[in-house]
């Protein structure tokens, strides 16, 4: 069968999927990307002692965050194949987070709060990240200013100072921003007095970060609810902590079962964290069985049911699951409305899905998805991390072969996605830029197996 033509130069590594195989079996869910990145930033707050983080996902973004910490003077040592990190942040050598790393990964911006609290100053570039619409930092600035920081924004960079210790305050967030809640919570942990964050983000990653900070000696309550309270302490110490599992990875694998007519057990998936996703899977007709060990996701017989979803802050449906879920809705029986209230422009990937035969129209923040009976394999781009997940998911159900390019986005945030899917029976493999099939698993990135001693 001849491959569809692609306008872009195909001399790039890719993931190739041959669709139509029901995924069956069991797969272990990796650690949460977003919680890990926040916790790594939080580890900067430990003025003494070693921190040991377990259950980290082996993904590019964790390696990048480790590089950020190393640059700041933290010694880091990965163990257990990259899933455990020992680090010591007792000596920090600079208050400046390197611009190239911040522009590469938005979560590097989470170092602002801890550096400011720990050193009394922090310098950082404006953050980067996926291309999904405006991602302002006004709420981070509002919160840190309320705690008494002086913030000076220059050309593409920002300097924050608070030489005489931050002071607790009440902060109201106009939008329940995950990153702003994290930055304020970490800064407030060492502030003088009590900080209350109203309309705080409630994502499970915030809960994880708060639990980790408390293990370091912080006094935080209400984390994971809309009002969190931080009573500042003088000093924090290293701690041992195991990161929660990734609800986005689990959700993607569950949808892979749903879209292929499969039956997959997600070992380690956290039922409470995943409920906003699994309730919608049920609406789409899937059978969901929760247990303390994980979640079983079974496809319905026949096509998925059309389902409306509205992405909004937790406990709403997560914006990071919007794309993969929509890939499934592209095959649903009927018309689905998909609204994203978190990002204003998170539908670029629908142009790629259209190459596979999906029918959609976008009006502002809402996409109208008219289900089709079949998708057809095509050459598509993973324009960002979650778009990549949607392309792979659609490819698993499409007739024929799909080649997903720009896989670097996927490797930033998913641990060996193609290998996990292959273990469930999918015909999926990687090819290098010359089209040679790579049968050996991709090596864990060097930065996730090494030690650095500052
Ligand atoms: C985090 C997650 C990302 C997820 C997002 C929303 C990490 C590393 N990333 O990103 O995967 O998609 O939460 O669940 O954890 N906003 C402002 N001003 C600000 C900050 C945010 O207006 O100062 C608004 C923006 O319109 C943005 C929306 O809040 O579109 C959501 O952003 P936010 O919750 O801050 O996302 P991140 O923390 O960047």
PDB file of C-alpha atoms and ligand atoms in Angstrom, residues 33-34 37 106-107 110 134-140 175-180 182 203 319-320 342-343 346 386, ligand 1:
ATOM      1  CA  UNK A  33       5.228  14.404  34.532  1.00  0.00           C
ATOM      2  CA  UNK A  34       3.710  17.579  35.938  1.00  0.00           C
ATOM      3  CA  UNK A  37       8.599  18.756  37.469  1.00  0.00           C
ATOM      4  CA  UNK A 106       7.804  26.078  30.717  1.00  0.00           C
ATOM      5  CA  UNK A 107       8.088  24.194  34.007  1.00  0.00           C
ATOM      6  CA  UNK A 110       8.596  26.920  38.608  1.00  0.00           C
ATOM      7  CA  UNK A 134      -1.031  32.763  25.126  1.00  0.00           C
ATOM      8  CA  UNK A 135       0.550  31.612  28.356  1.00  0.00           C
ATOM      9  CA  UNK A 136       0.961  34.738  30.464  1.00  0.00           C
ATOM     10  CA  UNK A 137       2.737  34.879  33.824  1.00  0.00           C
ATOM     11  CA  UNK A 138       0.761  37.732  35.377  1.00  0.00           C
ATOM     12  CA  UNK A 139      -0.686  35.534  38.137  1.00  0.00           C
ATOM     13  CA  UNK A 140       2.766  34.302  39.181  1.00  0.00           C
ATOM     14  CA  UNK A 175      -7.823  31.942  37.148  1.00  0.00           C
ATOM     15  CA  UNK A 176      -6.882  28.747  38.970  1.00  0.00           C
ATOM     16  CA  UNK A 177      -3.447  28.554  37.345  1.00  0.00           C
ATOM     17  CA  UNK A 178      -1.486  25.415  38.149  1.00  0.00           C
ATOM     18  CA  UNK A 179       1.940  27.007  37.754  1.00  0.00           C
ATOM     19  CA  UNK A 180       1.061  30.191  39.668  1.00  0.00           C
ATOM     20  CA  UNK A 182       2.840  26.094  42.643  1.00  0.00           C
ATOM     21  CA  UNK A 203      -4.934  19.511  40.298  1.00  0.00           C
ATOM     22  CA  UNK A 319      -7.144  20.119  28.942  1.00  0.00           C
ATOM     23  CA  UNK A 320      -4.171  17.780  28.543  1.00  0.00           C
ATOM     24  CA  UNK A 342      -8.106  26.582  29.675  1.00  0.00           C
ATOM     25  CA  UNK A 343      -6.244  27.407  26.440  1.00  0.00           C
ATOM     26  CA  UNK A 346      -5.612  24.104  21.420  1.00  0.00           C
ATOM     27  CA  UNK A 386      -0.673  16.178  23.594  1.00  0.00           C
TER      28      UNK A 386
HETATM   29  C1  LIG B   1       0.210  23.291  33.736  1.00  0.00           C
HETATM   30  C2  LIG B   1       0.678  22.008  33.102  1.00  0.00           C
HETATM   31  C3  LIG B   1       0.055  21.825  31.720  1.00  0.00           C
HETATM   32  C4  LIG B   1      -1.454  21.966  31.795  1.00  0.00           C
HETATM   33  C5  LIG B   1      -1.863  23.230  32.534  1.00  0.00           C
HETATM   34  C6  LIG B   1      -3.354  23.337  32.762  1.00  0.00           C
HETATM   35  C7  LIG B   1       2.927  21.659  33.976  1.00  0.00           C
HETATM   36  C8  LIG B   1       4.373  21.595  33.683  1.00  0.00           C
HETATM   37  N1  LIG B   1       2.127  22.042  32.967  1.00  0.00           N
HETATM   38  O1  LIG B   1       0.696  24.355  32.921  1.00  0.00           O
HETATM   39  O2  LIG B   1       0.401  20.529  31.254  1.00  0.00           O
HETATM   40  O3  LIG B   1      -1.978  22.019  30.488  1.00  0.00           O
HETATM   41  O4  LIG B   1      -1.212  23.289  33.808  1.00  0.00           O
HETATM   42  O5  LIG B   1      -3.834  22.227  33.427  1.00  0.00           O
HETATM   43  O6  LIG B   1       2.491  21.346  35.060  1.00  0.00           O
HETATM   44  N2  LIG B   1      -2.821  31.972  33.076  1.00  0.00           N
HETATM   45  C9  LIG B   1      -2.859  33.332  33.189  1.00  0.00           C
HETATM   46  N3  LIG B   1      -1.867  33.949  33.880  1.00  0.00           N
HETATM   47  C10 LIG B   1      -0.854  33.273  34.487  1.00  0.00           C
HETATM   48  C11 LIG B   1      -0.820  31.871  34.366  1.00  0.00           C
HETATM   49  C12 LIG B   1      -1.822  31.248  33.647  1.00  0.00           C
HETATM   50  O7  LIG B   1      -3.733  34.000  32.656  1.00  0.00           O
HETATM   51  O8  LIG B   1      -0.008  33.905  35.124  1.00  0.00           O
HETATM   52  C13 LIG B   1      -3.897  31.312  32.332  1.00  0.00           C
HETATM   53  C14 LIG B   1      -3.545  31.173  30.885  1.00  0.00           C
HETATM   54  O9  LIG B   1      -4.612  31.646  30.118  1.00  0.00           O
HETATM   55  C15 LIG B   1      -3.410  29.687  30.628  1.00  0.00           C
HETATM   56  C16 LIG B   1      -4.249  29.099  31.768  1.00  0.00           C
HETATM   57  O10 LIG B   1      -4.124  30.019  32.839  1.00  0.00           O
HETATM   58  O11 LIG B   1      -3.912  29.417  29.368  1.00  0.00           O
HETATM   59  C17 LIG B   1      -3.774  27.787  32.305  1.00  0.00           C
HETATM   60  O12 LIG B   1      -2.437  27.911  32.658  1.00  0.00           O
HETATM   61  P1  LIG B   1      -1.791  27.241  33.923  1.00  0.00           P
HETATM   62  O13 LIG B   1      -2.796  26.523  34.744  1.00  0.00           O
HETATM   63  O14 LIG B   1      -0.937  28.256  34.567  1.00  0.00           O
HETATM   64  O15 LIG B   1      -0.891  26.162  33.191  1.00  0.00           O
HETATM   65  P2  LIG B   1       0.620  25.840  33.464  1.00  0.00           P
HETATM   66  O16 LIG B   1       0.846  25.860  34.916  1.00  0.00           O
HETATM   67  O17 LIG B   1       1.489  26.661  32.590  1.00  0.00           O
END
